[in-house]
mmCIF file of C-alpha atoms in Angstrom:
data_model
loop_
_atom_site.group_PDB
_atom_site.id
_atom_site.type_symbol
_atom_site.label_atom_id
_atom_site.label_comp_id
_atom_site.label_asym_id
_atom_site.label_seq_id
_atom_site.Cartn_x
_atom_site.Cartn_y
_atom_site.Cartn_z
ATOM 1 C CA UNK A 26 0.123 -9.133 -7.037
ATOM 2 C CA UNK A 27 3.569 -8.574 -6.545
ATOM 3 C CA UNK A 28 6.117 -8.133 -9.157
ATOM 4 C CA UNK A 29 10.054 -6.898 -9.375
ATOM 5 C CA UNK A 30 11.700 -4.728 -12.157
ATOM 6 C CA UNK A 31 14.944 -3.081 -11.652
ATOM 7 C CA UNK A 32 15.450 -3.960 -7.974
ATOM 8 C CA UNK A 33 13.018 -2.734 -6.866
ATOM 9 C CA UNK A 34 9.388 -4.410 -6.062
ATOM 10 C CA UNK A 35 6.161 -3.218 -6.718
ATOM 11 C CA UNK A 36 2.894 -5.110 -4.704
ATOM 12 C CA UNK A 37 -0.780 -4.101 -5.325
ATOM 13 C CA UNK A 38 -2.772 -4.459 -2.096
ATOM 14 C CA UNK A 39 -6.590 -4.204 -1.799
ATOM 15 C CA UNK A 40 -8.208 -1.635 0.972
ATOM 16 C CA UNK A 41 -11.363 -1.261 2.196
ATOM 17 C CA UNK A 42 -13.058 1.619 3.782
ATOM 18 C CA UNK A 43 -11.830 4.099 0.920
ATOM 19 C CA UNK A 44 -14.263 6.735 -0.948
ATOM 20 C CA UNK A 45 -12.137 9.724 -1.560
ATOM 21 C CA UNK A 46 -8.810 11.819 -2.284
ATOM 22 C CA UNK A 47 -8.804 12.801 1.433
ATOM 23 C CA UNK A 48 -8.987 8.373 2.305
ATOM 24 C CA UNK A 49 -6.126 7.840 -0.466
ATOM 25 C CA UNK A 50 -3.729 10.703 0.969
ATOM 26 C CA UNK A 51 -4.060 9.237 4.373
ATOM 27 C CA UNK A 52 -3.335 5.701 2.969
ATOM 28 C CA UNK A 53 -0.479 6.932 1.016
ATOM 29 C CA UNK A 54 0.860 8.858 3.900
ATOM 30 C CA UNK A 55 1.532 6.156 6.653
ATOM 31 C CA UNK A 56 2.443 3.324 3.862
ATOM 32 C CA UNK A 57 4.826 5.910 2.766
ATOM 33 C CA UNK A 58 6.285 6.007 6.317
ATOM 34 C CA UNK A 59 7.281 2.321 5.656
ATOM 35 C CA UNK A 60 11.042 2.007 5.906
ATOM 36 C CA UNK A 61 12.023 1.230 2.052
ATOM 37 C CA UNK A 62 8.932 2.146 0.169
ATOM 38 C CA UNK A 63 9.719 4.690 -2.874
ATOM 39 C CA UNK A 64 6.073 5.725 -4.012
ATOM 40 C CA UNK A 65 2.294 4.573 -3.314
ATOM 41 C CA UNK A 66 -0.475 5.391 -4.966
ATOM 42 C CA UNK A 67 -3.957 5.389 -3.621
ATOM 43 C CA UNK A 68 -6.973 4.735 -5.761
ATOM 44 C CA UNK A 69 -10.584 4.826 -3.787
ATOM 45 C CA UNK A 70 -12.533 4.465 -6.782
ATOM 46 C CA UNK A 71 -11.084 0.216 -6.786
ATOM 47 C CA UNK A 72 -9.847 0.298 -3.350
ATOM 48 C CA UNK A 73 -6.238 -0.759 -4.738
ATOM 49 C CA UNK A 74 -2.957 0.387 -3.647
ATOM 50 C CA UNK A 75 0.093 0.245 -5.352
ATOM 51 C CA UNK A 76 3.232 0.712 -3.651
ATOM 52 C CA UNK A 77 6.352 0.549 -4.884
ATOM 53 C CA UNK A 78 9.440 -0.623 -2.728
ATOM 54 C CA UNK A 79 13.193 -1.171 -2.351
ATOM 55 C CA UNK A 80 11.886 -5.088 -1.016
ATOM 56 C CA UNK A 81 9.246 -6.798 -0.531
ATOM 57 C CA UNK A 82 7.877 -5.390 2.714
ATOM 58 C CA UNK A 83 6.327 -7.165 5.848
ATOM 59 C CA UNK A 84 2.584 -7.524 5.393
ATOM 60 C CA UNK A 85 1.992 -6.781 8.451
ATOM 61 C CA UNK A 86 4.152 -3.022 8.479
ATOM 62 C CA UNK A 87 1.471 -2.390 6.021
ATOM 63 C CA UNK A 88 -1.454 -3.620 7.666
ATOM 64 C CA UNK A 89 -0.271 -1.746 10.487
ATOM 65 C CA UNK A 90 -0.073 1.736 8.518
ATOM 66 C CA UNK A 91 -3.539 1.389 6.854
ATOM 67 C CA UNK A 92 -5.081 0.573 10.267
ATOM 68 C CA UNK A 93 -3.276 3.589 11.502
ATOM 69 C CA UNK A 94 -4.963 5.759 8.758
ATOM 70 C CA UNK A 95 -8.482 4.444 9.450
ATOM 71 C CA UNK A 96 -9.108 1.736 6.848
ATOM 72 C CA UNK A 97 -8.676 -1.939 6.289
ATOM 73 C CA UNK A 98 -6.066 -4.105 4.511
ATOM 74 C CA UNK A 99 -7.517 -6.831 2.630
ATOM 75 C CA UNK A 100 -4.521 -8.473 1.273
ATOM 76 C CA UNK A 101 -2.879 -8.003 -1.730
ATOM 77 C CA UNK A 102 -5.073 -7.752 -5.292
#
């Protein structure tokens, strides 16, 4: 799900592999490091996470940072 408000673009993304705070912080960190993103949260309870961007970003940056922190990107929710 992806929608845009204000220029600025906020995508829901599904993860697997989540079960706690410590698995959301780590998610949130390296999507965070994601040139443009402006917040993310992390929710292991439905394995969503929102992130909120200056663009829409690359797929594949985010992939990238959520195999980096352990866990799997499903696509977007």
């Amino acid at each position: 799900m992806t929608a845009e408000t204000q220029n600025q673009v906020t995508t829901v993304y599904q993860v697997t592999g989540m079960t706690c705070g410590h698995c959301e912080g780590a998610v949130s960190s390296e999507i965070s490091g994601i040139e443009g993103v402006t917040s993310v949260e992390a929710t292991a309870a439905t394995g969503r996470v929102t992130v909120v961007s200056q663009a829409p970003l690359d797929e594949e940056a985010v992939r990238a940072a959520v195999d980096e922190a352990g866990y799997e990107l499903a696509g977007q929710a």
